[in-house]
């Protein structure tokens, strides 16, 4: 065996209280092993595990800087991972659209917004690094052919409008163009290829990986395991673990299988586990974010999520038992998710609150038609009709809407301090569109510790693990307690690009 104490590290992981989750997602996973005497089945220049935003950006950036033999491995049958089904929302400071719309923004302002949401434990250095390069990442998507709506959005916790959204209102509007660009420039892509562990040298450096071919998610796996040498290094872009119920329950027992999840099925965390076994530092695993814009009336991310994100700045969220507002509709995600979860009856059963919008304003988003068509949203011609349908006290609801419309006129929300900039001239009036809100597990702030070079830190030495880089949701500690919406895509892409630059020594 190598001089790495792998047994000791397994005990270290068990001490985190996550061993049960590891066993669940990968009962036959081999622990990383010494490469001496290994028969190499293939030798490549760069190995990238994962084909989401981070992996695709890393491949393009590495090739841009001279890499000739880049390989992306994806365990699922399709490329794009969880990134393909996310909301397609991209925040960046100092963008062309901000300049066009007269929005004043800066790296400092974006970082400060995120630090506030992170509640004191976010990594300012990493946030600043991402914000400083976000426009470069945005440009990479544009160069690849991504298209965006011709307007900016101001998401919860952001002090200004700085968020682009793909014209298809999902992450595929970025992953598909990036994937096509990868193919155009000669990046090698392999699907149904499952990462099974690292191969390490005598000094603990990562020299290769074990990859299982012909992998079919959730089935028996007869595929052959190949030993692949990575001459320059390995970039781990394997995403989060929101679909690993055992692991998320180990951190928060309330996040049972009954709690909905917006993530793709493959978000189960095996790559993260293997980095822990290798010695990576776990950071913030217990901080698991729920999306406060999700609906209990559809599965996954669905249509309502993007509909809500667009409409929250100029809509009201009300309790069905009182007809009154109970939160700032564009506070940070944790604040809103906690507020929504407090909507319960006297027995403690959930009573999902309502998001009420004026149809004339909501219809500007393409998902409005879909939420009504697929019966996950409703259109009402009168307030009386709305109140009767949901059993909301009409008098309380009328009084709340009248009060809120007063705030629209004055530009000051005296109830919850909501920034009314994007609510200007947008009264809540008939006809109405309504959706129900209830949080779903969406994003894992926890993962492995990395630095601003995307190098993975070794828990035993405090230095970087040679040959190993990580980017995207598999990394932890960047956002702290709560990540602001639309900040994951720039983080994934910037850190993927950073890993590539570090690996190529540029």
Coordinates of C-alpha atoms in Angstrom, one line a residue:
X1 CA 0.0 0.0 0.0
X2 CA 0.9 3.6 -0.3
X3 CA 2.2 5.6 2.6
X4 CA -1.3 7.2 2.8
X5 CA -3.2 5.7 5.8
X6 CA -6.4 4.9 4.0
X7 CA -7.8 2.9 6.8
X8 CA -7.3 5.9 9.1
X9 CA -9.0 8.1 6.6
X10 CA -12.0 5.8 6.4
X11 CA -12.3 6.1 10.2
X12 CA -12.1 9.8 9.8
X13 CA -15.0 9.8 7.4
X14 CA -17.0 7.6 9.7
X15 CA -16.5 10.2 12.4
X16 CA -18.3 12.7 10.3
X17 CA -21.5 10.7 10.6
X18 CA -21.8 10.1 6.8
X19 CA -20.5 6.6 6.4
X20 CA -24.1 5.2 6.0
X21 CA -24.7 7.5 3.1
X22 CA -21.5 6.4 1.5
X23 CA -22.5 2.8 1.8
X24 CA -25.8 3.5 0.3
X25 CA -24.6 5.1 -2.9
X26 CA -21.6 2.9 -3.5
X27 CA -21.5 -0.3 -1.6
X28 CA -18.9 -1.8 -3.9
X29 CA -16.8 1.3 -4.4
X30 CA -13.0 0.6 -4.2
X31 CA -10.9 2.8 -2.0
X32 CA -8.2 4.8 -3.9
X33 CA -5.0 2.7 -4.2
X34 CA -1.4 2.9 -5.0
X35 CA -0.5 3.1 -8.7
X36 CA 2.7 1.1 -8.5
X37 CA 2.4 -2.0 -10.6
X38 CA -1.0 -1.0 -12.0
X39 CA -1.5 -1.9 -15.6
X40 CA -2.7 1.2 -17.4
X41 CA -5.5 0.7 -19.9
X42 CA -5.3 4.2 -21.2
X43 CA -3.2 7.3 -20.8
X44 CA -4.6 10.8 -21.4
X45 CA -3.5 14.3 -20.8
X46 CA -6.4 15.6 -18.6
X47 CA -9.3 13.7 -16.9
X48 CA -12.5 15.6 -16.1
X49 CA -15.1 13.8 -14.0
X50 CA -18.6 15.3 -14.6
X51 CA -20.1 17.0 -17.6
X52 CA -22.0 20.0 -16.0
X53 CA -21.1 23.6 -16.1
X54 CA -17.8 23.1 -14.3
X55 CA -16.6 20.2 -16.3
X56 CA -17.5 21.6 -19.7
X57 CA -16.0 25.0 -18.9
X58 CA -12.8 23.3 -17.7
X59 CA -12.5 21.3 -20.9
X60 CA -12.9 24.4 -23.1
X61 CA -10.5 26.4 -21.1
X62 CA -7.8 23.7 -21.0
X63 CA -8.1 23.3 -24.7
X64 CA -7.8 27.1 -25.2
X65 CA -4.5 27.0 -23.3
X66 CA -3.0 24.2 -25.4
X67 CA -4.3 20.9 -24.0
X68 CA -4.5 18.3 -26.8
X69 CA -6.1 15.3 -25.2
X70 CA -8.9 16.3 -22.8
X71 CA -11.4 13.6 -21.7
X72 CA -14.8 14.2 -19.9
X73 CA -16.3 11.2 -18.2
X74 CA -20.1 11.3 -17.3
X75 CA -21.7 8.5 -15.3
X76 CA -25.2 9.0 -16.6
X77 CA -26.4 8.2 -20.2
X78 CA -26.8 11.9 -21.0
X79 CA -24.4 14.8 -20.7
X80 CA -25.0 18.0 -18.7
X81 CA -25.7 16.5 -15.3
X82 CA -27.7 18.4 -12.8
X83 CA -26.6 21.6 -14.6
X84 CA -28.8 20.8 -17.6
X85 CA -32.0 21.0 -15.5
X86 CA -31.2 24.0 -13.3
X87 CA -32.8 27.4 -13.7
X88 CA -30.3 28.8 -16.3
X89 CA -29.8 31.9 -14.1
X90 CA -26.4 33.6 -14.2
X91 CA -25.3 36.5 -12.0
X92 CA -22.4 38.7 -12.8
X93 CA -21.3 42.3 -11.9
X94 CA -20.6 44.9 -14.6
X95 CA -22.2 43.2 -17.5
X96 CA -23.2 44.7 -20.8
X97 CA -26.9 44.4 -20.0
X98 CA -26.4 46.2 -16.7
X99 CA -24.7 49.0 -18.5
X100 CA -27.5 49.2 -21.0
X101 CA -30.2 49.3 -18.2
X102 CA -28.2 51.8 -16.1
X103 CA -27.6 49.3 -13.2
X104 CA -24.6 50.3 -11.1
X105 CA -22.8 47.2 -9.8
X106 CA -19.4 46.0 -8.8
X107 CA -17.4 42.9 -7.7
X108 CA -17.5 44.4 -4.1
X109 CA -21.2 44.8 -4.2
X110 CA -21.9 41.2 -5.4
X111 CA -19.4 39.8 -2.8
X112 CA -21.0 41.8 0.0
X113 CA -24.5 40.5 -1.0
X114 CA -23.2 37.0 -0.8
X115 CA -21.4 37.5 2.5
X116 CA -24.6 38.8 4.1
X117 CA -26.5 35.7 2.9
X118 CA -23.6 33.4 4.0
X119 CA -24.1 34.7 7.6
X120 CA -20.5 35.0 8.5
X121 CA -19.0 31.7 7.3
X122 CA -18.7 32.2 3.5
X123 CA -15.3 32.2 1.9
X124 CA -14.7 35.8 0.9
X125 CA -11.6 35.0 -1.1
X126 CA -13.4 32.4 -3.3
X127 CA -16.5 34.6 -3.7
X128 CA -14.3 37.5 -4.8
X129 CA -12.4 35.3 -7.2
X130 CA -15.6 34.1 -8.8
X131 CA -17.2 37.5 -9.0
X132 CA -14.0 38.9 -10.5
X133 CA -14.1 36.4 -13.4
X134 CA -17.9 36.0 -13.8
X135 CA -18.1 38.2 -16.9
X136 CA -15.4 36.0 -18.5
X137 CA -17.5 32.9 -17.8
X138 CA -20.6 34.6 -19.2
X139 CA -18.7 35.5 -22.3
X140 CA -17.7 31.8 -22.7
X141 CA -21.3 30.9 -22.8
X142 CA -22.1 33.6 -25.3
X143 CA -19.2 32.6 -27.5
X144 CA -20.5 29.0 -27.5
X145 CA -24.0 30.2 -28.6
X146 CA -26.0 30.6 -25.4
X147 CA -28.9 32.9 -25.7
X148 CA -30.5 34.9 -22.8
X149 CA -33.8 36.8 -22.2
X150 CA -33.4 40.5 -23.1
X151 CA -33.9 41.6 -19.5
X152 CA -32.1 41.4 -16.1
X153 CA -33.7 39.9 -13.0
X154 CA -33.1 40.8 -9.3
X155 CA -33.2 37.6 -7.3
X156 CA -33.7 37.3 -3.6
X157 CA -30.7 38.7 -1.5
X158 CA -29.2 40.6 -4.5
X159 CA -29.1 44.4 -4.0
X160 CA -29.4 45.1 -7.7
X161 CA -30.5 43.3 -10.9
X162 CA -27.5 41.3 -12.1
X163 CA -29.0 38.0 -13.2
X164 CA -29.2 36.8 -16.8
X165 CA -31.5 33.9 -17.7
X166 CA -31.2 31.6 -20.7
X167 CA -34.0 32.1 -23.3
X168 CA -35.1 28.5 -22.7
X169 CA -35.2 29.2 -18.9
X170 CA -33.1 26.3 -17.9
X171 CA -29.4 25.3 -17.7
X172 CA -29.5 23.3 -20.9
X173 CA -29.4 26.7 -22.6
X174 CA -25.8 26.7 -21.4
X175 CA -24.7 23.1 -21.2
X176 CA -25.8 22.2 -24.7
X177 CA -23.8 25.0 -26.4
X178 CA -20.8 24.3 -24.2
X179 CA -21.0 20.6 -25.0
X180 CA -21.2 21.3 -28.7
X181 CA -18.2 23.6 -28.4
X182 CA -16.3 20.8 -26.6
X183 CA -17.1 18.4 -29.5
X184 CA -16.1 21.1 -32.0
X185 CA -12.7 21.7 -30.5
X186 CA -11.9 18.0 -30.1
X187 CA -12.7 17.2 -26.4
X188 CA -13.3 13.5 -25.9
X189 CA -16.5 12.7 -24.1
X190 CA -17.6 9.4 -22.5
X191 CA -21.0 8.7 -21.0
X192 CA -22.0 5.8 -18.8
X193 CA -18.6 6.0 -17.3
X194 CA -18.6 5.9 -13.5
X195 CA -15.7 7.1 -11.4
X196 CA -14.6 4.3 -9.0
X197 CA -11.6 5.8 -7.3
X198 CA -8.2 7.5 -7.6
X199 CA -4.8 5.9 -8.3
X200 CA -2.1 7.6 -6.3
X201 CA 1.7 7.7 -6.4
X202 CA 4.1 7.1 -3.5
X203 CA 3.8 10.7 -2.3
X204 CA 0.0 10.7 -2.3
X205 CA -0.2 12.5 -5.6
X206 CA -3.1 11.7 -7.9
X207 CA -1.8 10.0 -11.1
X208 CA -4.9 8.4 -12.5
X209 CA -8.5 7.2 -11.9
X210 CA -10.5 4.0 -12.1
X211 CA -13.5 4.3 -14.4
X212 CA -16.2 1.7 -14.9
X213 CA -17.5 1.4 -18.5
X214 CA -21.0 0.6 -19.5
X215 CA -22.5 1.9 -16.3
X216 CA -26.3 2.0 -16.0
X217 CA -27.5 4.1 -13.0
X218 CA -29.4 2.1 -10.4
X219 CA -28.7 -1.3 -12.0
X220 CA -26.2 -4.2 -11.6
X221 CA -22.9 -3.1 -13.1
X222 CA -21.1 -5.7 -15.3
X223 CA -19.0 -3.1 -17.0
X224 CA -15.2 -3.4 -17.0
X225 CA -13.1 -1.0 -14.8
X226 CA -10.3 0.7 -16.6
X227 CA -7.2 2.2 -15.1
X228 CA -6.7 5.6 -16.8
X229 CA -3.5 7.6 -16.3
X230 CA -3.9 11.4 -16.2
X231 CA -0.6 13.0 -17.3
X232 CA -1.4 16.5 -16.2
X233 CA -4.1 15.9 -13.5
X234 CA -7.7 15.2 -12.6
X235 CA -10.5 17.7 -12.3
X236 CA -13.5 16.6 -10.2
X237 CA -16.7 18.3 -11.3
X238 CA -19.1 15.7 -9.9
X239 CA -21.8 18.0 -8.3
X240 CA -23.6 17.8 -5.0
X241 CA -25.4 15.1 -3.0
X242 CA -29.0 16.4 -2.8
X243 CA -30.3 13.0 -4.0
X244 CA -28.4 11.0 -1.4
X245 CA -31.2 10.8 1.2
X246 CA -29.1 9.0 3.8
X247 CA -26.3 11.6 3.7
X248 CA -28.6 14.6 3.7
X249 CA -30.5 13.1 6.7
X250 CA -27.2 12.5 8.5
X251 CA -26.8 16.3 8.3
X252 CA -30.5 17.3 8.8
X253 CA -32.9 14.6 9.9
X254 CA -35.8 16.5 8.5
X255 CA -34.6 16.1 4.9
X256 CA -36.3 12.6 4.5
X257 CA -37.2 10.9 1.3
X258 CA -40.6 12.6 1.6
X259 CA -39.0 16.0 1.0
X260 CA -38.9 16.9 -2.7
X261 CA -35.7 17.6 -4.5
X262 CA -35.0 19.6 -7.6
X263 CA -31.8 17.7 -8.6
X264 CA -31.1 15.1 -11.3
X265 CA -31.0 11.5 -10.0
X266 CA -27.2 11.3 -10.3
X267 CA -26.5 13.9 -7.6
X268 CA -25.4 11.3 -5.0
X269 CA -21.9 12.4 -4.0
X270 CA -19.6 9.5 -4.8
X271 CA -16.9 11.7 -6.2
X272 CA -16.9 13.8 -3.0
X273 CA -16.7 10.7 -0.8
X274 CA -13.6 9.5 -2.7
X275 CA -11.9 12.8 -2.2
X276 CA -12.6 12.6 1.5
X277 CA -11.1 9.1 1.5
X278 CA -8.1 10.6 -0.1
X279 CA -7.8 13.2 2.6
X280 CA -9.7 16.2 1.4
X281 CA -11.2 18.5 4.0
X282 CA -15.0 18.4 4.4
X283 CA -16.6 21.8 4.8
X284 CA -20.2 22.8 5.7
X285 CA -21.9 19.5 4.9
X286 CA -24.8 20.4 7.1
X287 CA -25.7 23.5 5.1
X288 CA -28.2 22.1 2.6
X289 CA -30.3 24.7 0.8
X290 CA -34.0 24.4 -0.1
X291 CA -35.4 26.4 -2.9
X292 CA -38.2 28.6 -1.6
X293 CA -39.7 29.1 -5.1
X294 CA -40.6 25.5 -5.7
X295 CA -44.1 24.0 -5.8
X296 CA -45.5 21.0 -4.1
X297 CA -47.8 20.4 -7.1
X298 CA -45.0 19.1 -9.5
X299 CA -41.9 17.0 -9.3
X300 CA -38.3 18.2 -9.5
X301 CA -37.5 21.8 -10.5
X302 CA -40.6 21.9 -12.7
X303 CA -42.2 24.9 -14.3
X304 CA -43.1 26.8 -11.2
X305 CA -39.6 27.4 -9.9
X306 CA -38.5 29.7 -12.8
X307 CA -42.0 31.3 -12.9
X308 CA -41.7 32.1 -9.2
X309 CA -38.2 33.4 -9.4
X310 CA -39.3 35.9 -12.1
X311 CA -42.4 37.0 -10.4
X312 CA -41.4 37.2 -6.7
X313 CA -40.1 40.8 -7.0
X314 CA -43.5 42.1 -8.0
X315 CA -45.8 39.6 -6.3
X316 CA -47.0 38.8 -2.8
X317 CA -46.7 35.6 -0.8
X318 CA -49.6 35.1 1.6
X319 CA -50.6 32.6 4.2
X320 CA -53.8 30.7 3.3
X321 CA -55.0 30.8 6.9
X322 CA -54.8 34.6 7.2
X323 CA -54.5 36.1 3.7
X324 CA -51.5 38.1 5.1
X325 CA -47.9 38.3 3.9
X326 CA -45.4 36.5 6.1
X327 CA -42.0 37.3 4.4
X328 CA -40.0 39.6 2.2
X329 CA -40.5 37.8 -1.2
X330 CA -36.9 38.5 -2.3
X331 CA -35.0 37.8 0.9
X332 CA -32.3 35.3 0.7
X333 CA -33.3 31.6 0.2
X334 CA -32.9 30.4 3.7
X335 CA -34.9 33.2 5.2
X336 CA -37.8 32.5 2.8
X337 CA -37.6 28.7 3.0
X338 CA -37.8 28.9 6.8
X339 CA -40.7 31.4 6.6
X340 CA -42.6 29.1 4.2
X341 CA -42.1 26.1 6.4
X342 CA -43.8 27.9 9.3
X343 CA -47.1 27.8 7.3
X344 CA -48.8 24.9 9.1
X345 CA -52.2 24.1 10.7
X346 CA -52.8 23.5 14.4
X347 CA -51.7 19.9 14.0
X348 CA -48.4 20.8 12.3
X349 CA -49.4 19.7 8.8
X350 CA -48.1 21.8 5.9
X351 CA -50.3 24.5 4.5
X352 CA -48.4 25.7 1.4
X353 CA -48.7 29.4 1.0
X354 CA -49.7 31.2 -2.2
X355 CA -47.7 33.4 -4.5
X356 CA -50.2 35.9 -6.1
X357 CA -49.3 37.9 -9.2
X358 CA -51.1 40.1 -11.6
X359 CA -51.5 38.1 -14.8
X360 CA -50.6 41.2 -16.9
X361 CA -47.1 41.2 -15.2
X362 CA -46.6 37.4 -14.8
X363 CA -47.3 36.6 -18.4
X364 CA -44.0 38.3 -19.4
X365 CA -42.3 35.0 -18.4
X366 CA -42.8 32.1 -20.8
X367 CA -43.6 29.6 -18.0
X368 CA -46.8 31.4 -17.0
X369 CA -48.7 29.7 -19.9
X370 CA -47.1 26.3 -18.9
X371 CA -48.0 26.5 -15.2
X372 CA -51.6 27.1 -16.1
X373 CA -51.7 24.5 -18.9
X374 CA -50.3 21.8 -16.7
X375 CA -52.5 22.6 -13.7
X376 CA -49.6 23.6 -11.3
X377 CA -50.8 27.2 -11.3
X378 CA -54.2 28.9 -11.6
X379 CA -55.7 32.0 -13.2
X380 CA -58.5 33.8 -11.5
X381 CA -60.7 36.7 -12.8
X382 CA -61.5 38.0 -9.3
X383 CA -60.2 38.1 -5.8
X384 CA -63.4 36.5 -4.5
X385 CA -62.9 33.5 -6.9
X386 CA -59.3 33.1 -5.7
X387 CA -60.2 33.3 -2.0
X388 CA -63.0 30.7 -2.4
X389 CA -60.8 28.3 -4.3
X390 CA -58.1 28.2 -1.6
X391 CA -60.2 28.9 1.5
X392 CA -58.4 32.2 2.2
X393 CA -60.2 34.8 4.4
X394 CA -61.4 37.3 1.8
X395 CA -61.3 40.4 4.1
X396 CA -57.8 39.8 5.3
X397 CA -56.6 39.2 1.7
X398 CA -58.3 42.4 0.4
X399 CA -56.8 44.4 3.2
X400 CA -53.3 42.9 2.5
X401 CA -53.4 43.6 -1.2
X402 CA -54.6 47.2 -0.7
X403 CA -51.8 47.8 1.8
X404 CA -49.2 46.2 -0.5
X405 CA -50.4 48.3 -3.5
X406 CA -49.7 51.3 -1.3
X407 CA -46.1 50.2 -1.0
X408 CA -45.9 49.9 -4.8
X409 CA -47.0 53.5 -5.1
X410 CA -44.6 54.8 -2.5
X411 CA -41.7 52.5 -3.3
X412 CA -41.3 51.5 0.4
X413 CA -42.4 48.2 1.9
X414 CA -43.2 49.0 5.6
X415 CA -44.1 45.3 6.4
X416 CA -40.9 43.5 5.4
X417 CA -38.5 46.0 3.9
X418 CA -38.7 44.4 0.4
X419 CA -36.7 46.2 -2.3
X420 CA -39.6 47.6 -4.5
X421 CA -37.5 48.6 -7.5
X422 CA -38.8 45.8 -9.8
X423 CA -42.3 46.2 -8.4
X424 CA -42.6 49.8 -9.6
X425 CA -46.0 50.4 -11.3
X426 CA -46.9 46.7 -10.9
X427 CA -50.1 46.7 -8.8
X428 CA -51.6 43.4 -7.6
X429 CA -54.8 43.5 -9.5
X430 CA -57.2 41.2 -11.4
X431 CA -56.9 38.9 -13.3
X432 CA -54.5 37.0 -11.0
X433 CA -52.1 34.1 -11.5
X434 CA -51.4 31.9 -8.4
X435 CA -49.0 29.1 -7.5
X436 CA -48.4 27.3 -4.3
X437 CA -45.0 27.4 -2.7
X438 CA -43.1 24.8 -0.6
X439 CA -39.3 24.4 -0.4
X440 CA -37.5 21.5 -2.0
X441 CA -33.9 20.4 -1.4
X442 CA -31.9 22.2 -4.1
X443 CA -28.2 22.8 -3.3
X444 CA -25.5 21.5 -1.0
X445 CA -23.2 24.2 0.3
X446 CA -21.0 21.5 1.7
X447 CA -18.2 19.6 0.0
X448 CA -14.4 19.5 -0.3
X449 CA -12.2 22.5 0.6
X450 CA -10.5 24.2 -2.4
X451 CA -8.4 27.3 -2.8
X452 CA -8.6 30.1 -5.5
X453 CA -6.5 27.9 -7.8
X454 CA -9.2 25.1 -7.5
X455 CA -6.7 22.9 -5.8
X456 CA -8.1 20.4 -3.2
X457 CA -6.6 20.9 0.3
X458 CA -5.3 17.9 2.2
X459 CA -6.7 17.6 5.7
X460 CA -3.4 16.0 7.0
X461 CA -0.9 18.4 5.6
X462 CA -2.8 21.6 4.9
X463 CA -1.2 21.7 1.5
X464 CA -2.8 20.9 -1.9
X465 CA -3.2 17.3 -3.1
X466 CA -0.9 17.2 -6.1
X467 CA -2.7 16.4 -9.4
X468 CA -6.2 16.9 -8.0
X469 CA -8.5 19.8 -8.7
X470 CA -12.2 20.4 -8.0
X471 CA -14.9 22.8 -9.2
X472 CA -18.6 23.3 -8.7
X473 CA -21.1 22.0 -6.2
X474 CA -18.7 19.2 -5.1
X475 CA -16.7 22.0 -3.4
X476 CA -17.8 23.3 0.0
X477 CA -17.5 26.5 2.1
X478 CA -17.8 29.0 -0.6
X479 CA -21.3 30.3 0.1
X480 CA -21.7 29.7 3.8
X481 CA -25.1 29.2 5.3
X482 CA -27.2 30.3 2.3
X483 CA -26.2 30.6 -1.4
X484 CA -27.8 33.4 -3.4
X485 CA -29.7 32.3 -6.4
X486 CA -28.0 32.6 -9.8
X487 CA -24.5 32.4 -8.2
X488 CA -24.0 28.7 -8.8
X489 CA -23.4 28.9 -12.6
X490 CA -20.7 31.6 -12.3
X491 CA -19.1 29.6 -9.5
X492 CA -19.1 26.4 -11.4
X493 CA -17.8 27.9 -14.6
X494 CA -15.2 30.2 -13.1
X495 CA -13.8 27.4 -10.8
X496 CA -13.8 25.0 -13.8
X497 CA -11.9 27.5 -15.8
X498 CA -9.6 28.1 -12.9
X499 CA -8.9 24.4 -12.5
X500 CA -8.0 24.2 -16.2
X501 CA -5.7 27.2 -15.9
X502 CA -4.0 25.8 -12.8
X503 CA -3.5 22.5 -14.4
X504 CA -2.1 24.1 -17.6
X505 CA 0.2 26.4 -15.5
X506 CA -1.3 29.6 -16.9

